[in-house]
PDB file of C-alpha atoms in Angstrom:
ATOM      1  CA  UNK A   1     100.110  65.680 134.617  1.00 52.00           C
ATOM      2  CA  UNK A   2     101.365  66.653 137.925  1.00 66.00           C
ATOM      3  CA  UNK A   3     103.961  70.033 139.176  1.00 84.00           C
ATOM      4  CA  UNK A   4     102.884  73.500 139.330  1.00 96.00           C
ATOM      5  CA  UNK A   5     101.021  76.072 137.465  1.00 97.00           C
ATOM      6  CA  UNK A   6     102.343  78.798 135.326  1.00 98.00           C
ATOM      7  CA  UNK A   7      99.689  81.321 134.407  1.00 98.00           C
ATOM      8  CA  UNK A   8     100.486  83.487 131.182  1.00 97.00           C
ATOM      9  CA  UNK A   9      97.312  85.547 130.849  1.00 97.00           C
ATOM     10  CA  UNK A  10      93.833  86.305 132.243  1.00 97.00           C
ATOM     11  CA  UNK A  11      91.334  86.899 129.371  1.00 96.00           C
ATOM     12  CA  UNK A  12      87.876  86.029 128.123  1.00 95.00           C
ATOM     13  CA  UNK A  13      86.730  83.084 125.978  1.00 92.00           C
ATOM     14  CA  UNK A  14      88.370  83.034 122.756  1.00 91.00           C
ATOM     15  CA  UNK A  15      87.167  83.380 119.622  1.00 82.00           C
ATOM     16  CA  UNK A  16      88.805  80.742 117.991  1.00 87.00           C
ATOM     17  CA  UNK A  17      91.032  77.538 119.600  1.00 88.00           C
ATOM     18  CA  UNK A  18      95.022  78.027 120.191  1.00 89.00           C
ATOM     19  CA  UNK A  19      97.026  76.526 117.318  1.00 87.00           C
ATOM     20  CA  UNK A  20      96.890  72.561 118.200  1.00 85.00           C
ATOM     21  CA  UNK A  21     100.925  72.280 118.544  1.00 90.00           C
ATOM     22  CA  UNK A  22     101.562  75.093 120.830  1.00 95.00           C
ATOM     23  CA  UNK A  23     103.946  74.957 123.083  1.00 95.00           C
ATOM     24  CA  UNK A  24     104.561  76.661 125.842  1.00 95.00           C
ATOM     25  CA  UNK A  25     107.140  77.348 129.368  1.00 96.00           C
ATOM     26  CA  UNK A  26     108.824  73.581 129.986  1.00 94.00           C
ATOM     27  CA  UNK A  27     107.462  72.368 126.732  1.00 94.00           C
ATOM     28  CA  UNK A  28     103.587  71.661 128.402  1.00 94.00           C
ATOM     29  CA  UNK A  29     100.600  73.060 125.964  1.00 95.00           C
ATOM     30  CA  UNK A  30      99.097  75.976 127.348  1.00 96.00           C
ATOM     31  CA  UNK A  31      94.973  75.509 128.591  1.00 95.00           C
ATOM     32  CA  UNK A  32      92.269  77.108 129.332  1.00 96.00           C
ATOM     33  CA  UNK A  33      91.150  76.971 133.471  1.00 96.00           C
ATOM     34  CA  UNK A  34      87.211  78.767 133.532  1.00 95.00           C
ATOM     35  CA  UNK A  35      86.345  81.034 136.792  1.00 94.00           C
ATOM     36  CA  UNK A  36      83.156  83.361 136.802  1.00 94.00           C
ATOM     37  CA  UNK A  37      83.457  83.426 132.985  1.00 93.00           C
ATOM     38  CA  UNK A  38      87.177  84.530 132.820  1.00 96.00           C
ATOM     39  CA  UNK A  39      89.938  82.505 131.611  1.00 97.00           C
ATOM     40  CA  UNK A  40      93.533  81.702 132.925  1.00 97.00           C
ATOM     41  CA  UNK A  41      95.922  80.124 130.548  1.00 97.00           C
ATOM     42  CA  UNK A  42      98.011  77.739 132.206  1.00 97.00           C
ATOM     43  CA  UNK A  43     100.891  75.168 131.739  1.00 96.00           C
ATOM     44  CA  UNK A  44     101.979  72.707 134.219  1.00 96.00           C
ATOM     45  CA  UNK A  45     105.526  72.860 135.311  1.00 97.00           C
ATOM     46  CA  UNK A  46     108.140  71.166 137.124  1.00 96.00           C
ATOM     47  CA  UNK A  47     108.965  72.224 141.002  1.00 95.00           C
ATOM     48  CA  UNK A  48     111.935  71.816 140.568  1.00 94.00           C
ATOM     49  CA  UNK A  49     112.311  74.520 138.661  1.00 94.00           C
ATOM     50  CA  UNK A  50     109.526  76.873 139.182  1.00 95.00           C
ATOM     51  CA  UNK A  51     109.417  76.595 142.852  1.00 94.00           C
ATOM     52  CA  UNK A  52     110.241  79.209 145.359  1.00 93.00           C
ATOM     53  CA  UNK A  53     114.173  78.683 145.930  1.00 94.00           C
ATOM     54  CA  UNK A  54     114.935  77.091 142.309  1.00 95.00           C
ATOM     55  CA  UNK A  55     112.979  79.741 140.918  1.00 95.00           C
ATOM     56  CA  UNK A  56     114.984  82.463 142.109  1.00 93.00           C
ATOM     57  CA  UNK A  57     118.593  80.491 141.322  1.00 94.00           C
ATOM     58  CA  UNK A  58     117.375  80.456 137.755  1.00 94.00           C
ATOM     59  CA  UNK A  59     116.024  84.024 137.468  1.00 92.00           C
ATOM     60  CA  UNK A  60     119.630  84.922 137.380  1.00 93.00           C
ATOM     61  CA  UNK A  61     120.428  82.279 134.818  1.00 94.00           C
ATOM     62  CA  UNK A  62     119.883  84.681 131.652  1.00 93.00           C
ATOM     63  CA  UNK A  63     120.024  81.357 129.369  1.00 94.00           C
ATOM     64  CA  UNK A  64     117.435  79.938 131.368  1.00 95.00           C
ATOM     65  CA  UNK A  65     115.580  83.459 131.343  1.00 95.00           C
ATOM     66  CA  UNK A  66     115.752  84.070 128.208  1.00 94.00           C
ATOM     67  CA  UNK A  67     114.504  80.695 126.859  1.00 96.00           C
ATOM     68  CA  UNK A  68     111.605  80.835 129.617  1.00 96.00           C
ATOM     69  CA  UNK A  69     110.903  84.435 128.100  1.00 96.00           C
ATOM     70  CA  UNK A  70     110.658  83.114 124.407  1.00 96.00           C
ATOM     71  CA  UNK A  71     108.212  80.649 125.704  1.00 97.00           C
ATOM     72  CA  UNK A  72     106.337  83.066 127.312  1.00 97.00           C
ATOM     73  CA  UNK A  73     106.324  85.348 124.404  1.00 96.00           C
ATOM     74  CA  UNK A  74     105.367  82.827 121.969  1.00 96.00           C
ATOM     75  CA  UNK A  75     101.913  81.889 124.034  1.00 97.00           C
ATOM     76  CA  UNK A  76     100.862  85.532 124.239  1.00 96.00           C
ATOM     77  CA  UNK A  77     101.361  86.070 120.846  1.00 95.00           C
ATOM     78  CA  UNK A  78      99.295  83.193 119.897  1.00 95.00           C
ATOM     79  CA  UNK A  79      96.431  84.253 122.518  1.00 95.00           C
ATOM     80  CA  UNK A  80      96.376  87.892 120.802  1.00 94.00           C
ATOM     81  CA  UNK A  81      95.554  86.225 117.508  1.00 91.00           C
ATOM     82  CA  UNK A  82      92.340  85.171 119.247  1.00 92.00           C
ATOM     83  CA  UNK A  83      91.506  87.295 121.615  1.00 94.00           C
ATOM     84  CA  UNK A  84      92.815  90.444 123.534  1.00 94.00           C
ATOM     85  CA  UNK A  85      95.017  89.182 126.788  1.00 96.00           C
ATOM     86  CA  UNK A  86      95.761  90.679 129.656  1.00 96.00           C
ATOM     87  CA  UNK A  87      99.275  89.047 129.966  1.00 95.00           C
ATOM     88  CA  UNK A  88     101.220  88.700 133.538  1.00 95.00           C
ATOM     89  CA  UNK A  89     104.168  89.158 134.749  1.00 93.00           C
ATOM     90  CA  UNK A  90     107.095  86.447 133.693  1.00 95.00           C
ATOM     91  CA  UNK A  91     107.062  83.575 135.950  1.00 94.00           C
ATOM     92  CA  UNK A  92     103.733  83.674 137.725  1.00 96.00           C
ATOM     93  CA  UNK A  93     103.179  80.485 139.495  1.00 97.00           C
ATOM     94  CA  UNK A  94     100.887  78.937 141.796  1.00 97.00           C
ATOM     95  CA  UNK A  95     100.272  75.431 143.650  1.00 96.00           C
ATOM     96  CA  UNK A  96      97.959  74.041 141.841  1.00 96.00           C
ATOM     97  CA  UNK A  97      94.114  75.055 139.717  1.00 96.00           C
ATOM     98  CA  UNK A  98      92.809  76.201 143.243  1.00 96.00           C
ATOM     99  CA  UNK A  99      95.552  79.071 143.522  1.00 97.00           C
ATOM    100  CA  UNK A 100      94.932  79.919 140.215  1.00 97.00           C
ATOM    101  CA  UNK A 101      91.388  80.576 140.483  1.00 97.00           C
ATOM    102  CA  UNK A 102      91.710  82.279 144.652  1.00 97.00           C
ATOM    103  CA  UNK A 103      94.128  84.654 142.688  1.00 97.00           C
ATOM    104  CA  UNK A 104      91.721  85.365 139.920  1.00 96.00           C
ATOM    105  CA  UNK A 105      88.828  85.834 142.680  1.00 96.00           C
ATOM    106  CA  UNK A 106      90.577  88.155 144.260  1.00 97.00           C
ATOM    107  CA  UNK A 107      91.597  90.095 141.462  1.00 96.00           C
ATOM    108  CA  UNK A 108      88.726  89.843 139.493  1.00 96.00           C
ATOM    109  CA  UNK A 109      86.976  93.318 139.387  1.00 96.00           C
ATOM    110  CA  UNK A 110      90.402  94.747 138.452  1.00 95.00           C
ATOM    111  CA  UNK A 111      90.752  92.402 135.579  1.00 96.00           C
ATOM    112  CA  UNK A 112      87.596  93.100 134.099  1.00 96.00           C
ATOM    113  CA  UNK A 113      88.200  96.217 133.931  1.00 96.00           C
ATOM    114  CA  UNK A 114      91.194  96.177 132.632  1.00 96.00           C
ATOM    115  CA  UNK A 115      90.381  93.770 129.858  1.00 96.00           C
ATOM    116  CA  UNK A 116      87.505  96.347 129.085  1.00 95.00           C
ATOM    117  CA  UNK A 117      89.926  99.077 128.917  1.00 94.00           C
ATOM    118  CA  UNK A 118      92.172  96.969 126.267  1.00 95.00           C
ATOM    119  CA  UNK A 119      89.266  95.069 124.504  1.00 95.00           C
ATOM    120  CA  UNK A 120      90.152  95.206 120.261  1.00 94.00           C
ATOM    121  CA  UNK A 121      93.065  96.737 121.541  1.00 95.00           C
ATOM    122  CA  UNK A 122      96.973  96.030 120.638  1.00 96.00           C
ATOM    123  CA  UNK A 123     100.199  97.701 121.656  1.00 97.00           C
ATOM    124  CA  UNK A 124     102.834  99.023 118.965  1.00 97.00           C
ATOM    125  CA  UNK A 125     106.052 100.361 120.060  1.00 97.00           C
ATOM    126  CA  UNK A 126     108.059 103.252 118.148  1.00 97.00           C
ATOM    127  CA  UNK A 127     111.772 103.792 118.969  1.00 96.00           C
ATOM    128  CA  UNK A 128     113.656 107.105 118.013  1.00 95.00           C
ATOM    129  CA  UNK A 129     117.660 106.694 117.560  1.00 93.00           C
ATOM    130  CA  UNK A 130     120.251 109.486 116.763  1.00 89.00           C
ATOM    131  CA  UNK A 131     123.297 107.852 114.864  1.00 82.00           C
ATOM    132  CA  UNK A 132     125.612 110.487 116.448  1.00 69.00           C
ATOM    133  CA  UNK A 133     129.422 110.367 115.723  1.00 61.00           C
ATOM    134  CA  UNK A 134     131.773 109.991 118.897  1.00 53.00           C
ATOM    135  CA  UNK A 135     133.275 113.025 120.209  1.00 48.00           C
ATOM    136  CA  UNK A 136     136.474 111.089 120.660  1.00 48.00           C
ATOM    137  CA  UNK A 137     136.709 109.714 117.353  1.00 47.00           C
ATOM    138  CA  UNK A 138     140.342 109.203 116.477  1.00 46.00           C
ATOM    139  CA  UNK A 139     139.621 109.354 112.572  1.00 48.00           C
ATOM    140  CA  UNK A 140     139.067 113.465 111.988  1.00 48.00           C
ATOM    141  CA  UNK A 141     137.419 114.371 108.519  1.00 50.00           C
ATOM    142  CA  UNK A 142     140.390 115.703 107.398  1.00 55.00           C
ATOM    143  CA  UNK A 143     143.995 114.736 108.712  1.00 59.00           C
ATOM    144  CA  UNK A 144     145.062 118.048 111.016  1.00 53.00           C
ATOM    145  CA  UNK A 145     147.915 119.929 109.989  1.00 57.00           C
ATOM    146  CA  UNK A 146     148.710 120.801 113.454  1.00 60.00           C
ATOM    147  CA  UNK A 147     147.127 120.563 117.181  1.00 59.00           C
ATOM    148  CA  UNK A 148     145.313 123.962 116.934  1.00 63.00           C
ATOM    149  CA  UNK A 149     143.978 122.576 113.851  1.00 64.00           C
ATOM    150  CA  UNK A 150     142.646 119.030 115.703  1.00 59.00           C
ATOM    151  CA  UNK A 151     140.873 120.852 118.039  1.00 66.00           C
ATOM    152  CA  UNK A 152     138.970 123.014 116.275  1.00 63.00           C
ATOM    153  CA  UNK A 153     137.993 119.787 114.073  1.00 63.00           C
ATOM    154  CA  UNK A 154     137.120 118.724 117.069  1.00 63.00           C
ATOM    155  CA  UNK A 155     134.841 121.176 118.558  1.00 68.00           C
ATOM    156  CA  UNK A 156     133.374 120.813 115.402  1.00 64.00           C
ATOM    157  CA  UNK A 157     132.116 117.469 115.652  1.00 65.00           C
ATOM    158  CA  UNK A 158     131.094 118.181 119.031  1.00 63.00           C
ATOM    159  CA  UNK A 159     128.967 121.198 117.677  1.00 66.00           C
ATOM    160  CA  UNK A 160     127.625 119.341 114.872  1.00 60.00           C
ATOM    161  CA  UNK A 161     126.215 115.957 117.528  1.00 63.00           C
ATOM    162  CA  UNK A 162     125.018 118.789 119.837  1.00 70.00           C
ATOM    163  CA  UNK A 163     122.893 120.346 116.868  1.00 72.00           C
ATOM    164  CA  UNK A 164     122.194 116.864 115.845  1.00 76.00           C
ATOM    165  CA  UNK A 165     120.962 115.528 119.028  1.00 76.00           C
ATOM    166  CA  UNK A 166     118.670 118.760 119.578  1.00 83.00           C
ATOM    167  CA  UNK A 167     116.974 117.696 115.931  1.00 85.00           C
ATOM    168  CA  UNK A 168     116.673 114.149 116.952  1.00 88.00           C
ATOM    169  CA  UNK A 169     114.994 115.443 120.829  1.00 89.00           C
ATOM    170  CA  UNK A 170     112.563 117.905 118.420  1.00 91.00           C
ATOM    171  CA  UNK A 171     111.502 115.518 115.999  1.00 92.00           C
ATOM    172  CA  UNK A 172     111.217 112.806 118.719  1.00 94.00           C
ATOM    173  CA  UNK A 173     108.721 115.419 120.645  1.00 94.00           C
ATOM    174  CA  UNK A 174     106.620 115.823 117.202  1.00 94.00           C
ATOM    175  CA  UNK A 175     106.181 112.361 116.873  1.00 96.00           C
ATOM    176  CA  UNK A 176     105.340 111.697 120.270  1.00 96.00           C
ATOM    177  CA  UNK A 177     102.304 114.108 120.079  1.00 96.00           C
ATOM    178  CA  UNK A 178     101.503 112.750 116.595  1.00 95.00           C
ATOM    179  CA  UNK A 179     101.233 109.568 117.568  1.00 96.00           C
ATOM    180  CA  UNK A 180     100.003 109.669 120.896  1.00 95.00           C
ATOM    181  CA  UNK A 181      96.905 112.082 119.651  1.00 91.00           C
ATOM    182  CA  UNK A 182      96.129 108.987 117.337  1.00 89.00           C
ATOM    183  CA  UNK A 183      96.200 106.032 119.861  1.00 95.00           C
ATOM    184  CA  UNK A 184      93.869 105.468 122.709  1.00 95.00           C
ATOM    185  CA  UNK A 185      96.730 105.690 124.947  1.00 96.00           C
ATOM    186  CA  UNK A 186     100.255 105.850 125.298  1.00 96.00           C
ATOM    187  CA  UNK A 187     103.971 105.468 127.566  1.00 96.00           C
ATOM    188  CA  UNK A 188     106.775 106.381 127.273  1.00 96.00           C
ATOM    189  CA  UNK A 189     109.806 104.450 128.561  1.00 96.00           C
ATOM    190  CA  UNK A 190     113.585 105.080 129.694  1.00 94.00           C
ATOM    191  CA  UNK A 191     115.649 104.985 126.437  1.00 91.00           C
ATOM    192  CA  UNK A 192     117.599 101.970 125.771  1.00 87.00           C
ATOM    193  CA  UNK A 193     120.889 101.582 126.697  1.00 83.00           C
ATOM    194  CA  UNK A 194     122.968 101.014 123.374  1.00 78.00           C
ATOM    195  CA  UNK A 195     125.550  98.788 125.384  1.00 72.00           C
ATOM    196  CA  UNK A 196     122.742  96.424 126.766  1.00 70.00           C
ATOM    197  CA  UNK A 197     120.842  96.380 124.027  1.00 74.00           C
ATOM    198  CA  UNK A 198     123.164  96.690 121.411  1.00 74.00           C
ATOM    199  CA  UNK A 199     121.371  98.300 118.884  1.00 83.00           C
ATOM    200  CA  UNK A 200     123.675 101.410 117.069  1.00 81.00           C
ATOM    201  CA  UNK A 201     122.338 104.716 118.001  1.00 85.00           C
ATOM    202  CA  UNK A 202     121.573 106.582 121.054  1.00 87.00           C
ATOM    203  CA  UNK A 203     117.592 105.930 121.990  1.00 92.00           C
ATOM    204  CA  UNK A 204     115.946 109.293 122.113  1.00 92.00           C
ATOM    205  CA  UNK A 205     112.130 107.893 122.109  1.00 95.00           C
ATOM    206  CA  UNK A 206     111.122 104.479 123.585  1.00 97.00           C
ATOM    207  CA  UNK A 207     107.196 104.582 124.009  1.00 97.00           C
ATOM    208  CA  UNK A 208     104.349 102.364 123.799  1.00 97.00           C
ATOM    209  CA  UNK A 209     100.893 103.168 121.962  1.00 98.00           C
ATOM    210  CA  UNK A 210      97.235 101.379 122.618  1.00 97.00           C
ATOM    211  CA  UNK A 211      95.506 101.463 119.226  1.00 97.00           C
ATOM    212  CA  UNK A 212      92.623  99.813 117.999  1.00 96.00           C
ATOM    213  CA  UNK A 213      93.015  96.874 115.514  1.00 94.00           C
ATOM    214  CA  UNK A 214      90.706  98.823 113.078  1.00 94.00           C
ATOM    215  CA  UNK A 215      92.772 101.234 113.636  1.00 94.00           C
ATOM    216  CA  UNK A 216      96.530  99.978 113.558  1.00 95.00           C
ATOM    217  CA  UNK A 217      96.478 100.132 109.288  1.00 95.00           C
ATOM    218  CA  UNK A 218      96.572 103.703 109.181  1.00 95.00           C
ATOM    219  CA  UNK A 219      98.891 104.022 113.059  1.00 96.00           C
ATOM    220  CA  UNK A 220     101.595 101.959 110.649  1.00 96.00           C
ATOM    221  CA  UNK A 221     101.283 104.057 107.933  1.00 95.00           C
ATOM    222  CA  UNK A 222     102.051 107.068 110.111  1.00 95.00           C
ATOM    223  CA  UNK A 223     104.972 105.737 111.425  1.00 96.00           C
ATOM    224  CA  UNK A 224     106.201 104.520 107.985  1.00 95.00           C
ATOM    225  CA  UNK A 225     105.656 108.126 106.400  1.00 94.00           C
ATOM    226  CA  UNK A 226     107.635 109.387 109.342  1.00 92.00           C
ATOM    227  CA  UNK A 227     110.599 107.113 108.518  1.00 90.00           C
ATOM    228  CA  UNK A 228     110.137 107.850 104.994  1.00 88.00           C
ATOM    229  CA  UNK A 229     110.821 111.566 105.978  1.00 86.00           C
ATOM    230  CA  UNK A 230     114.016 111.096 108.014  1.00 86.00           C
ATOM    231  CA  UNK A 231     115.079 109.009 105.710  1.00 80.00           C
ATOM    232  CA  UNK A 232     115.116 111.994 102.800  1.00 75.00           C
ATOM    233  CA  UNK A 233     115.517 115.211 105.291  1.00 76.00           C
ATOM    234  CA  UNK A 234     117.724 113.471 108.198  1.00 81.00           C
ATOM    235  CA  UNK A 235     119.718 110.110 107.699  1.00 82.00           C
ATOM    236  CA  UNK A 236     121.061 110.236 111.481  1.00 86.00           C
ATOM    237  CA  UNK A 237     117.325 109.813 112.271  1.00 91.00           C
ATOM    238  CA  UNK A 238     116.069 106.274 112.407  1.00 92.00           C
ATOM    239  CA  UNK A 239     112.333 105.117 113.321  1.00 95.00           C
ATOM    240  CA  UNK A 240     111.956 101.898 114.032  1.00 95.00           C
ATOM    241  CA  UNK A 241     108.240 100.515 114.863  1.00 97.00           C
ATOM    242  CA  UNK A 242     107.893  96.638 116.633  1.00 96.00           C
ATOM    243  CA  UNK A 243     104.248  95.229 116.986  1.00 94.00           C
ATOM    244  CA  UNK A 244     101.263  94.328 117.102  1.00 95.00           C
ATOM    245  CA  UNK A 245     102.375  93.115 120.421  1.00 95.00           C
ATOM    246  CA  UNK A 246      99.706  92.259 123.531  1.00 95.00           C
ATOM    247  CA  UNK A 247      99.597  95.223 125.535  1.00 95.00           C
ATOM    248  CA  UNK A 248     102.118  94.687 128.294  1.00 93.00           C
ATOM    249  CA  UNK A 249     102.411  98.559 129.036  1.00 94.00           C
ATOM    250  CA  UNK A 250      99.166  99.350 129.442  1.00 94.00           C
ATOM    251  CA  UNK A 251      97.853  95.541 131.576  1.00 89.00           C
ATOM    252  CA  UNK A 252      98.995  96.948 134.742  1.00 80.00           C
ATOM    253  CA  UNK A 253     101.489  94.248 135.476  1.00 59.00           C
ATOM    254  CA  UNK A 254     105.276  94.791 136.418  1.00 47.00           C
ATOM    255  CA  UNK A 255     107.562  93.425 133.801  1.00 42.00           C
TER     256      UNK A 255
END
């Protein structure tokens, strides 16, 4: 099959073959292209929509993104079943199996290190959100008998998200250091943005923890126990944990 080459991931052999009916960016099946006893996984795809100018026209399709992304997604996921990826950035592309393997000579120190760094290695995320009431609310707890009487209700609100947001920010910090003194490494991100993510809540932790697979059991059960708690002490609270994910915060690749 002719067109270009989309690389998903640099890793070593795999333990086990990829599920026979994967799919992958463009509908291709993903393979495996050998250099110096690392692996690339690669699809073909067509130029003329992975090449230089269409490329770029379509990275600010977010239909097309987003349905590139899934396929993306859904090949790395499949890889870390099998083996521990080091997965690159959305919509790497090159020529042809020659380009492929003069990028991986070139960066091929750096990925062996790397994939010793993450070896038996996956990457769980843990979000913190404050369910804080709007200032502005037009629906006071109790109907105001007179202007005076609004604004105090008012400030009252306001007094109650400020103390409510400082609890959130605390337990956030505890959690943080809980969790990151259990993992082998950690990030933390920029907090979500409710309106482009919309998810309810303001984000007050968005990080990213490298823990061992022997290891991730007991890392959930943490995080459960944690939600359990806020879920008793403080209902405004919510912990929400994604993963076992490839580690894309800790491969060294840009998003």
């Amino acid at each position: 099959m002719t067109g270009l080459r989309y690389v998903y991931a640099v890793c070593r052999p795999l333990g086990a073959p990829l599920q026979s009916q994967l799919k992958g960016v463009a509908g291709d099946p993903p393979r495996l292209l050998t250099h110096h006893g690392l692996i690339a996984v690669v699809s073909h795809v067509p130029e003329r929509d992975f090449a230089e100018e269409p490329l770029r026209r379509h990275l600010e399709d977010l239909e097309w993104l987003t349905e590139t992304a899934r396929a993306h997604q859904s090949v790395i996921d499949a890889l870390t079943v099998v083996t521990t990826p080091l997965p690159l950035r959305l919509a790497t592309v090159f020529r042809d199996d020659s380009g492929v393997r003069v990028m991986m000579e070139a960066r091929e120190d750096d990925f062996r290190r790397t994939l010793d760094r993450l070896e038996g290695r996956v990457e769980w995320g843990v979000k913190v959100y404050a369910e804080i009431e709007p200032a502005e609310s037009d629906a006071p707890a109790q109907k105001a008998a007179s202007g005076r009487d609004y604004l105090r209700q008012r400030r009252m609100r306001v007094r109650a998200n400020e103390d409510m947001w400082k609890q959130t920010e605390e337990f956030a910090e505890h959690l943080h250091a809980a969790l990151s003194a259990y993992a082998d490494d950690s990030r933390l991100h920029a907090p979500q943005n409710p309106a482009l993510s919309g998810v309810s809540g303001r984000n007050v932790l968005n990080a990213a923890y490298l823990v061992s697979r022997r290891d991730s059991e007991e890392f959930v059960e943490l995080v459960d126990r944690s939600k359990d708690e806020t879920k008793l002490n403080s209902p405004a609270i919510r912990v929400e944990l994604t993963g076992p994910w490839a580690a894309y915060s800790f491969a060294g690749e840009e998003s």
